[in-house]
PDB file of C-alpha atoms in Angstrom:
ATOM      1  CA  MET A 289       0.000   0.000   0.000  1.00  0.00           C
ATOM      2  CA  GLU A 290       2.787   2.375   0.940  1.00  0.00           C
ATOM      3  CA  ASP A 291       4.844   1.393  -2.109  1.00  0.00           C
ATOM      4  CA  GLN A 292       1.871   1.976  -4.405  1.00  0.00           C
ATOM      5  CA  ARG A 293       1.338   5.433  -2.960  1.00  0.00           C
ATOM      6  CA  LYS A 294       4.991   6.281  -3.446  1.00  0.00           C
ATOM      7  CA  ARG A 295       4.878   5.082  -7.064  1.00  0.00           C
ATOM      8  CA  GLU A 296       1.786   7.189  -7.758  1.00  0.00           C
ATOM      9  CA  HIS A 297       3.443  10.165  -6.121  1.00  0.00           C
ATOM     10  CA  SER A 298       6.616   9.706  -8.171  1.00  0.00           C
ATOM     11  CA  ALA A 299       4.584   9.365 -11.378  1.00  0.00           C
ATOM     12  CA  ALA A 300       2.686  12.560 -10.612  1.00  0.00           C
ATOM     13  CA  VAL A 301       5.906  14.420  -9.942  1.00  0.00           C
ATOM     14  CA  ALA A 302       7.495  13.084 -13.123  1.00  0.00           C
ATOM     15  CA  SER A 303       4.534  14.148 -15.233  1.00  0.00           C
ATOM     16  CA  GLY A 304       4.667  17.667 -13.838  1.00  0.00           C
ATOM     17  CA  GLN A 305       1.233  17.582 -12.241  1.00  0.00           C
ATOM     18  CA  ILE A 306       2.594  18.777  -8.868  1.00  0.00           C
ATOM     19  CA  PRO A 307       4.883  21.820  -8.766  1.00  0.00           C
ATOM     20  CA  SER A 308       8.240  21.190  -7.175  1.00  0.00           C
ATOM     21  CA  ASN A 309       7.731  23.830  -4.485  1.00  0.00           C
ATOM     22  CA  LEU A 310       4.549  22.084  -3.280  1.00  0.00           C
ATOM     23  CA  ILE A 311       6.093  18.639  -2.931  1.00  0.00           C
ATOM     24  CA  GLN A 312       6.182  17.607   0.742  1.00  0.00           C
ATOM     25  CA  GLN A 313       8.628  15.082   2.020  1.00  0.00           C
ATOM     26  CA  PRO A 314       6.985  12.286   4.075  1.00  0.00           C
ATOM     27  CA  HIS A 315       7.567  12.648   7.817  1.00  0.00           C
ATOM     28  CA  ASP A 316       8.730   9.791   9.978  1.00  0.00           C
ATOM     29  CA  THR A 317       6.111   8.529  12.378  1.00  0.00           C
ATOM     30  CA  VAL A 318       6.573   6.650  15.645  1.00  0.00           C
ATOM     31  CA  SER A 319       5.570   3.388  13.962  1.00  0.00           C
ATOM     32  CA  LYS A 320       8.270   3.835  11.325  1.00  0.00           C
ATOM     33  CA  LEU A 321      10.860   4.619  13.980  1.00  0.00           C
ATOM     34  CA  LEU A 322       9.973   1.548  16.025  1.00  0.00           C
ATOM     35  CA  GLY A 323       9.953  -0.680  12.954  1.00  0.00           C
ATOM     36  CA  ARG A 324      13.532   0.125  12.070  1.00  0.00           C
ATOM     37  CA  THR A 325      16.707  -0.983  13.778  1.00  0.00           C
ATOM     38  CA  ALA A 326      18.289   1.038  16.549  1.00  0.00           C
ATOM     39  CA  GLN A 327      21.309   1.846  14.408  1.00  0.00           C
ATOM     40  CA  THR A 328      19.161   3.501  11.723  1.00  0.00           C
ATOM     41  CA  ASN A 329      17.463   5.923  14.132  1.00  0.00           C
ATOM     42  CA  GLN A 330      19.962   5.973  16.951  1.00  0.00           C
ATOM     43  CA  PHE A 331      19.871   9.692  17.646  1.00  0.00           C
ATOM     44  CA  ARG A 332      16.090   9.966  17.529  1.00  0.00           C
ATOM     45  CA  LEU A 333      15.608   6.937  19.768  1.00  0.00           C
ATOM     46  CA  GLU A 334      18.093   8.341  22.267  1.00  0.00           C
ATOM     47  CA  ALA A 335      16.085  11.557  22.515  1.00  0.00           C
ATOM     48  CA  LEU A 336      12.863   9.573  22.863  1.00  0.00           C
ATOM     49  CA  THR A 337      14.194   7.376  25.654  1.00  0.00           C
ATOM     50  CA  ALA A 338      15.740  10.369  27.426  1.00  0.00           C
ATOM     51  CA  ASP A 339      12.353  12.097  27.595  1.00  0.00           C
ATOM     52  CA  PHE A 340      10.934   8.895  29.091  1.00  0.00           C
ATOM     53  CA  PHE A 341      13.696   8.128  31.598  1.00  0.00           C
ATOM     54  CA  GLU A 342      14.535  11.559  33.008  1.00  0.00           C
ATOM     55  CA  PRO A 343      11.262  12.267  34.895  1.00  0.00           C
ATOM     56  CA  LEU A 344      11.217   8.781  36.426  1.00  0.00           C
ATOM     57  CA  GLU A 345      14.871   9.024  37.435  1.00  0.00           C
ATOM     58  CA  ALA A 346      14.194  12.395  39.094  1.00  0.00           C
ATOM     59  CA  MET A 347      11.279  10.945  41.074  1.00  0.00           C
ATOM     60  CA  LEU A 348      13.378   7.983  42.190  1.00  0.00           C
ATOM     61  CA  ALA A 349      16.175  10.305  43.276  1.00  0.00           C
ATOM     62  CA  ARG A 350      13.773  12.122  45.611  1.00  0.00           C
ATOM     63  CA  SER A 351      12.040   9.141  47.237  1.00  0.00           C
ATOM     64  CA  LYS A 352      14.975   6.680  46.938  1.00  0.00           C
ATOM     65  CA  THR A 353      12.852   3.518  46.849  1.00  0.00           C
ATOM     66  CA  CYS A 354       9.598   4.305  44.974  1.00  0.00           C
ATOM     67  CA  LEU A 355       8.272   6.884  42.576  1.00  0.00           C
ATOM     68  CA  LEU A 356       5.807   8.095  45.217  1.00  0.00           C
ATOM     69  CA  PRO A 357       5.900   7.510  48.981  1.00  0.00           C
ATOM     70  CA  ALA A 358       4.148   4.361  50.186  1.00  0.00           C
ATOM     71  CA  ASP A 359       1.109   4.454  52.452  1.00  0.00           C
ATOM     72  CA  ASP A 360       1.007   3.650  56.164  1.00  0.00           C
ATOM     73  CA  ASN A 361       0.994  -0.098  55.454  1.00  0.00           C
ATOM     74  CA  ASN A 362       4.050   0.233  53.182  1.00  0.00           C
ATOM     75  CA  ASN A 363       2.008  -0.556  50.076  1.00  0.00           C
ATOM     76  CA  PRO A 364       3.220   0.953  46.771  1.00  0.00           C
ATOM     77  CA  SER A 365       1.213   3.719  45.157  1.00  0.00           C
ATOM     78  CA  SER A 366      -0.913   3.289  42.042  1.00  0.00           C
ATOM     79  CA  LEU A 367       1.712   5.161  40.015  1.00  0.00           C
ATOM     80  CA  ASP A 368       4.363   2.638  41.025  1.00  0.00           C
ATOM     81  CA  CYS A 369       2.082  -0.233  40.003  1.00  0.00           C
ATOM     82  CA  VAL A 370       1.443   1.265  36.561  1.00  0.00           C
ATOM     83  CA  ALA A 371       5.123   2.076  36.043  1.00  0.00           C
ATOM     84  CA  LEU A 372       6.100  -1.443  37.124  1.00  0.00           C
ATOM     85  CA  GLY A 373       3.823  -2.962  34.492  1.00  0.00           C
ATOM     86  CA  TYR A 374       5.208  -0.918  31.619  1.00  0.00           C
ATOM     87  CA  LEU A 375       8.830  -1.177  32.707  1.00  0.00           C
ATOM     88  CA  SER A 376       8.494  -4.940  33.127  1.00  0.00           C
ATOM     89  CA  LEU A 377       7.194  -5.193  29.564  1.00  0.00           C
ATOM     90  CA  ALA A 378      10.247  -3.264  28.408  1.00  0.00           C
ATOM     91  CA  LEU A 379      12.807  -5.282  30.379  1.00  0.00           C
ATOM     92  CA  VAL A 380      11.554  -8.853  30.676  1.00  0.00           C
ATOM     93  CA  PRO A 381      10.259 -10.126  27.290  1.00  0.00           C
ATOM     94  CA  ASP A 382      12.688 -11.086  24.544  1.00  0.00           C
ATOM     95  CA  LEU A 383      11.811  -8.836  21.603  1.00  0.00           C
ATOM     96  CA  ALA A 384      13.125  -8.749  18.063  1.00  0.00           C
ATOM     97  CA  PHE A 385      14.491  -5.216  18.605  1.00  0.00           C
ATOM     98  CA  PRO A 386      15.478  -4.907  22.283  1.00  0.00           C
ATOM     99  CA  TRP A 387      16.623  -1.297  21.953  1.00  0.00           C
ATOM    100  CA  LEU A 388      14.404  -0.101  24.806  1.00  0.00           C
ATOM    101  CA  ARG A 389      15.742  -2.705  27.233  1.00  0.00           C
ATOM    102  CA  ASP A 390      19.311  -1.867  26.262  1.00  0.00           C
ATOM    103  CA  ALA A 391      18.605   1.841  26.679  1.00  0.00           C
ATOM    104  CA  ILE A 392      17.136   1.372  30.161  1.00  0.00           C
ATOM    105  CA  ARG A 393      20.071  -0.697  31.366  1.00  0.00           C
ATOM    106  CA  ALA A 394      22.641   1.657  29.827  1.00  0.00           C
ATOM    107  CA  LYS A 395      21.141   5.086  30.535  1.00  0.00           C
ATOM    108  CA  ALA A 396      18.908   4.483  33.552  1.00  0.00           C
ATOM    109  CA  PRO A 397      20.491   1.864  35.809  1.00  0.00           C
ATOM    110  CA  LEU A 398      18.595   3.268  38.791  1.00  0.00           C
ATOM    111  CA  LEU A 399      15.307   2.702  36.950  1.00  0.00           C
ATOM    112  CA  ALA A 400      16.333  -0.819  35.952  1.00  0.00           C
ATOM    113  CA  ALA A 401      17.244  -1.672  39.562  1.00  0.00           C
ATOM    114  CA  TYR A 402      13.927  -0.210  40.729  1.00  0.00           C
ATOM    115  CA  THR A 403      12.048  -2.419  38.259  1.00  0.00           C
ATOM    116  CA  GLU A 404      13.844  -5.570  39.364  1.00  0.00           C
ATOM    117  CA  ARG A 405      13.288  -4.727  43.023  1.00  0.00           C
ATOM    118  CA  MET A 406       9.569  -4.052  42.540  1.00  0.00           C
ATOM    119  CA  ARG A 407       9.144  -7.205  40.428  1.00  0.00           C
ATOM    120  CA  SER A 408      10.679  -9.294  43.192  1.00  0.00           C
ATOM    121  CA  ARG A 409       8.497  -7.597  45.790  1.00  0.00           C
ATOM    122  CA  CYS A 410       5.191  -7.872  43.911  1.00  0.00           C
ATOM    123  CA  PHE A 411       5.600 -11.060  41.869  1.00  0.00           C
ATOM    124  CA  GLY A 412       8.255 -12.985  43.772  1.00  0.00           C
ATOM    125  CA  ASP A 413      11.489 -14.472  42.508  1.00  0.00           C
ATOM    126  CA  ALA A 414       9.808 -17.148  40.384  1.00  0.00           C
ATOM    127  CA  PRO A 415       9.698 -16.350  36.668  1.00  0.00           C
ATOM    128  CA  VAL A 416       6.379 -14.934  35.506  1.00  0.00           C
ATOM    129  CA  GLU A 417       5.066 -16.027  32.119  1.00  0.00           C
ATOM    130  CA  ALA A 418       2.078 -14.991  30.055  1.00  0.00           C
ATOM    131  CA  ARG A 419       0.360 -18.351  30.482  1.00  0.00           C
ATOM    132  CA  HIS A 420       0.103 -17.757  34.235  1.00  0.00           C
ATOM    133  CA  ALA A 421      -2.469 -15.041  33.649  1.00  0.00           C
ATOM    134  CA  PHE A 422      -4.837 -17.546  32.018  1.00  0.00           C
ATOM    135  CA  GLN A 423      -4.591 -20.156  34.774  1.00  0.00           C
ATOM    136  CA  PRO A 424      -6.387 -18.804  37.851  1.00  0.00           C
ATOM    137  CA  THR A 425      -6.091 -21.138  40.804  1.00  0.00           C
ATOM    138  CA  VAL A 426      -9.336 -20.117  42.532  1.00  0.00           C
ATOM    139  CA  PRO A 427     -12.084 -19.122  40.107  1.00  0.00           C
ATOM    140  CA  ALA A 428     -14.526 -16.598  41.532  1.00  0.00           C
ATOM    141  CA  ALA A 429     -17.740 -15.140  40.179  1.00  0.00           C
ATOM    142  CA  LEU A 430     -17.969 -11.424  39.606  1.00  0.00           C
ATOM    143  CA  PRO A 431     -20.493  -9.526  41.757  1.00  0.00           C
ATOM    144  CA  TRP A 432     -22.916  -8.981  38.906  1.00  0.00           C
ATOM    145  CA  ARG A 433     -26.658  -8.685  39.293  1.00  0.00           C
ATOM    146  CA  ALA A 434     -29.550  -8.150  36.944  1.00  0.00           C
ATOM    147  CA  PRO A 435     -30.554  -4.511  36.537  1.00  0.00           C
ATOM    148  CA  GLU A 436     -33.774  -3.423  38.167  1.00  0.00           C
ATOM    149  CA  ARG A 437     -36.809  -2.767  36.010  1.00  0.00           C
ATOM    150  CA  ILE A 438     -37.663   0.872  35.438  1.00  0.00           C
ATOM    151  CA  SER A 439     -41.027   1.872  36.887  1.00  0.00           C
ATOM    152  CA  VAL A 440     -42.830   5.031  37.904  1.00  0.00           C
ATOM    153  CA  ALA A 441     -42.326   4.201  41.574  1.00  0.00           C
ATOM    154  CA  ALA A 442     -38.580   3.684  41.096  1.00  0.00           C
ATOM    155  CA  VAL A 443     -38.217   6.957  39.179  1.00  0.00           C
ATOM    156  CA  GLY A 444     -40.237   8.815  41.822  1.00  0.00           C
ATOM    157  CA  THR A 445     -38.174   7.320  44.632  1.00  0.00           C
ATOM    158  CA  THR A 446     -34.958   8.314  42.880  1.00  0.00           C
ATOM    159  CA  LEU A 447     -36.165  11.882  42.353  1.00  0.00           C
ATOM    160  CA  LEU A 448     -37.289  12.215  45.972  1.00  0.00           C
ATOM    161  CA  GLY A 449     -33.991  10.791  47.209  1.00  0.00           C
ATOM    162  CA  THR A 450     -32.014  13.216  45.036  1.00  0.00           C
ATOM    163  CA  LEU A 451     -34.124  16.132  46.264  1.00  0.00           C
ATOM    164  CA  ALA A 452     -33.644  15.089  49.882  1.00  0.00           C
ATOM    165  CA  ASP A 453     -29.878  14.736  49.410  1.00  0.00           C
ATOM    166  CA  ASN A 454     -29.724  18.330  48.125  1.00  0.00           C
ATOM    167  CA  THR A 455     -31.817  19.784  50.962  1.00  0.00           C
ATOM    168  CA  PRO A 456     -29.504  20.988  53.779  1.00  0.00           C
ATOM    169  CA  PHE A 457     -31.255  19.526  56.856  1.00  0.00           C
ATOM    170  CA  LEU A 458     -32.586  16.386  55.195  1.00  0.00           C
ATOM    171  CA  ARG A 459     -29.163  15.671  53.727  1.00  0.00           C
ATOM    172  CA  GLU A 460     -27.579  15.510  57.182  1.00  0.00           C
ATOM    173  CA  VAL A 461     -30.341  13.262  58.499  1.00  0.00           C
ATOM    174  CA  ARG A 462     -29.930  10.828  55.606  1.00  0.00           C
ATOM    175  CA  GLN A 463     -26.139  10.824  55.931  1.00  0.00           C
ATOM    176  CA  ASN A 464     -26.320  10.002  59.629  1.00  0.00           C
ATOM    177  CA  ARG A 465     -28.853   7.257  58.955  1.00  0.00           C
ATOM    178  CA  ARG A 466     -26.610   5.727  56.285  1.00  0.00           C
ATOM    179  CA  LEU A 467     -23.664   5.906  58.655  1.00  0.00           C
ATOM    180  CA  LYS A 468     -25.533   3.974  61.336  1.00  0.00           C
ATOM    181  CA  GLN A 469     -26.712   1.383  58.826  1.00  0.00           C
ATOM    182  CA  ALA A 470     -23.186   0.899  57.459  1.00  0.00           C
ATOM    183  CA  VAL A 471     -21.757   0.519  60.945  1.00  0.00           C
ATOM    184  CA  GLU A 472     -24.388  -2.029  61.945  1.00  0.00           C
ATOM    185  CA  ALA A 473     -23.977  -4.018  58.723  1.00  0.00           C
ATOM    186  CA  ASP A 474     -20.160  -4.084  58.734  1.00  0.00           C
ATOM    187  CA  SER A 475     -18.749  -6.740  61.027  1.00  0.00           C
ATOM    188  CA  GLU A 476     -15.165  -5.460  60.773  1.00  0.00           C
ATOM    189  CA  PHE A 477     -15.833  -2.714  63.318  1.00  0.00           C
ATOM    190  CA  SER A 478     -15.359  -3.536  66.957  1.00  0.00           C
ATOM    191  CA  SER A 479     -18.085  -2.946  69.527  1.00  0.00           C
ATOM    192  CA  VAL A 480     -16.345   0.199  70.765  1.00  0.00           C
ATOM    193  CA  GLU A 481     -16.045   1.621  67.249  1.00  0.00           C
ATOM    194  CA  LYS A 482     -19.691   0.870  66.535  1.00  0.00           C
ATOM    195  CA  GLN A 483     -20.744   2.588  69.737  1.00  0.00           C
ATOM    196  CA  VAL A 484     -18.628   5.657  68.985  1.00  0.00           C
ATOM    197  CA  LEU A 485     -19.931   6.010  65.430  1.00  0.00           C
ATOM    198  CA  SER A 486     -23.538   5.504  66.511  1.00  0.00           C
ATOM    199  CA  SER A 487     -23.130   8.120  69.243  1.00  0.00           C
ATOM    200  CA  TYR A 488     -21.647  10.513  66.714  1.00  0.00           C
ATOM    201  CA  ALA A 489     -24.615  10.051  64.357  1.00  0.00           C
ATOM    202  CA  ASP A 490     -27.123  10.545  67.188  1.00  0.00           C
ATOM    203  CA  SER A 491     -25.386  13.663  68.496  1.00  0.00           C
ATOM    204  CA  SER A 492     -25.232  15.085  64.978  1.00  0.00           C
ATOM    205  CA  ASN A 493     -28.988  14.612  64.610  1.00  0.00           C
ATOM    206  CA  LYS A 494     -29.610  16.273  67.986  1.00  0.00           C
ATOM    207  CA  ASP A 495     -27.415  19.234  67.067  1.00  0.00           C
ATOM    208  CA  MET A 496     -29.265  19.652  63.795  1.00  0.00           C
ATOM    209  CA  LEU A 497     -32.679  19.548  65.527  1.00  0.00           C
ATOM    210  CA  LEU A 498     -31.454  22.079  68.085  1.00  0.00           C
ATOM    211  CA  SER A 499     -30.336  24.383  65.271  1.00  0.00           C
ATOM    212  CA  ILE A 500     -33.753  24.096  63.599  1.00  0.00           C
ATOM    213  CA  ALA A 501     -35.558  24.829  66.886  1.00  0.00           C
ATOM    214  CA  THR A 502     -33.323  27.839  67.531  1.00  0.00           C
ATOM    215  CA  ALA A 503     -33.980  29.236  64.061  1.00  0.00           C
ATOM    216  CA  VAL A 504     -37.757  28.758  64.398  1.00  0.00           C
ATOM    217  CA  ALA A 505     -37.823  30.338  67.879  1.00  0.00           C
ATOM    218  CA  GLY A 506     -35.775  33.308  66.727  1.00  0.00           C
ATOM    219  CA  THR A 507     -38.039  33.876  63.738  1.00  0.00           C
ATOM    220  CA  ALA A 508     -41.174  33.671  65.920  1.00  0.00           C
ATOM    221  CA  ALA A 509     -39.699  36.136  68.433  1.00  0.00           C
ATOM    222  CA  LEU A 510     -38.828  38.582  65.650  1.00  0.00           C
ATOM    223  CA  VAL A 511     -42.335  38.422  64.163  1.00  0.00           C
ATOM    224  CA  GLY A 512     -43.915  38.870  67.615  1.00  0.00           C
ATOM    225  CA  TYR A 513     -41.781  41.927  68.323  1.00  0.00           C
ATOM    226  CA  MET A 514     -42.680  43.497  64.977  1.00  0.00           C
ATOM    227  CA  VAL A 515     -46.390  42.941  65.683  1.00  0.00           C
ATOM    228  CA  HIS A 516     -46.005  44.390  69.178  1.00  0.00           C
ATOM    229  CA  VAL A 517     -44.402  47.641  68.016  1.00  0.00           C
ATOM    230  CA  GLY A 518     -46.837  48.005  65.135  1.00  0.00           C
ATOM    231  CA  LEU A 519     -44.569  47.219  62.225  1.00  0.00           C
ATOM    232  CA  LEU A 520     -46.908  44.396  61.261  1.00  0.00           C
ATOM    233  CA  SER A 521     -50.704  44.367  61.564  1.00  0.00           C
ATOM    234  CA  PHE A 522     -53.176  41.632  60.800  1.00  0.00           C
ATOM    235  CA  SER A 523     -56.812  42.448  59.843  1.00  0.00           C
ATOM    236  CA  THR A 524     -59.592  40.461  58.194  1.00  0.00           C
ATOM    237  CA  GLY A 525     -60.582  41.480  54.711  1.00  0.00           C
ATOM    238  CA  GLY A 526     -64.354  40.850  55.310  1.00  0.00           C
ATOM    239  CA  VAL A 527     -64.731  43.626  57.899  1.00  0.00           C
ATOM    240  CA  GLU A 528     -62.933  46.133  55.695  1.00  0.00           C
ATOM    241  CA  GLU A 529     -65.126  45.284  52.700  1.00  0.00           C
ATOM    242  CA  GLU A 530     -68.312  45.599  54.797  1.00  0.00           C
ATOM    243  CA  GLU A 531     -67.272  48.991  56.166  1.00  0.00           C
ATOM    244  CA  GLN A 532     -66.329  50.204  52.698  1.00  0.00           C
ATOM    245  CA  PHE A 533     -69.719  49.075  51.330  1.00  0.00           C
ATOM    246  CA  GLU A 534     -71.580  50.954  54.080  1.00  0.00           C
ATOM    247  CA  GLU A 535     -69.602  54.111  53.360  1.00  0.00           C
ATOM    248  CA  ASP A 536     -70.364  53.871  49.644  1.00  0.00           C
ATOM    249  CA  ALA A 537     -74.085  53.289  50.349  1.00  0.00           C
ATOM    250  CA  GLY A 538     -74.208  56.398  52.523  1.00  0.00           C
ATOM    251  CA  VAL A 539     -72.597  58.529  49.851  1.00  0.00           C
ATOM    252  CA  LEU A 540     -74.886  57.410  47.027  1.00  0.00           C
ATOM    253  CA  GLN A 541     -78.196  57.625  48.992  1.00  0.00           C
ATOM    254  CA  ILE A 542     -80.754  60.102  47.390  1.00  0.00           C
ATOM    255  CA  ASP A 543     -83.488  61.922  49.346  1.00  0.00           C
ATOM    256  CA  PRO A 544     -86.933  61.332  47.603  1.00  0.00           C
ATOM    257  CA  GLY A 545     -88.469  64.476  49.147  1.00  0.00           C
ATOM    258  CA  SER A 546     -85.952  66.697  47.579  1.00  0.00           C
ATOM    259  CA  ALA A 547     -86.786  65.250  44.150  1.00  0.00           C
ATOM    260  CA  SER A 548     -90.597  65.934  44.526  1.00  0.00           C
ATOM    261  CA  ASP A 549     -89.936  69.458  45.620  1.00  0.00           C
ATOM    262  CA  PHE A 550     -87.737  69.929  42.587  1.00  0.00           C
ATOM    263  CA  LEU A 551     -90.479  68.667  40.204  1.00  0.00           C
ATOM    264  CA  GLY A 552     -93.200  70.768  41.930  1.00  0.00           C
ATOM    265  CA  ALA A 553     -91.305  73.874  41.128  1.00  0.00           C
ATOM    266  CA  PHE A 554     -92.263  73.486  37.498  1.00  0.00           C
TER     267      PHE A 554
END
């Protein structure tokens, strides 16, 4: 495919269809570089491996043993696990062009020693082969379950739960309830830990209820004070309408005697 494209390109150039100033030379891609021998692209591969090794070497120089500090149980970080996988693929398998393995051992001996040390720590001293990944000793079923059927009740429950989780006071109540349920369901907690967590959830609920009562009492006191000083007044609308109607009736009332006297004048 590539040879055919080159022949068509050469034929087009020879026939003068493409001007010489518009002819672009094909650029080398990563696939082409990896497909050639190390001697052909020695300088470019050296720059590529240097960009890969230098950051890892700098991280190892800071922490001495791992790329990132281990946790309290001396377990390696997730970055160390990912780096161990890729570096093991570069160092262990026998490849047709082992230029990456040679570059690691020659330019980054600290990184190569780190890989060997982590391989011995995580996988042991026994050789690890690809066939070991397809021979699990203890088969186990994945925790899969059939999805629940969608119904109006399920959708309504989900919406109400989402609304409650976004409401300030209800959110705290639901969180404390979930905490108590998780503590009661988990058998890894000791009796003292369960008692402490349950007491914390109960005290949190009491504090929240006390805050609500304080806010309600303060609001009621403020409204009562405003009513007492006259800033707020409450009156029924029926009495006002009745009084207004009586006033309007008194204004529009006509004296019949005055009308007869007016007509008798004619």
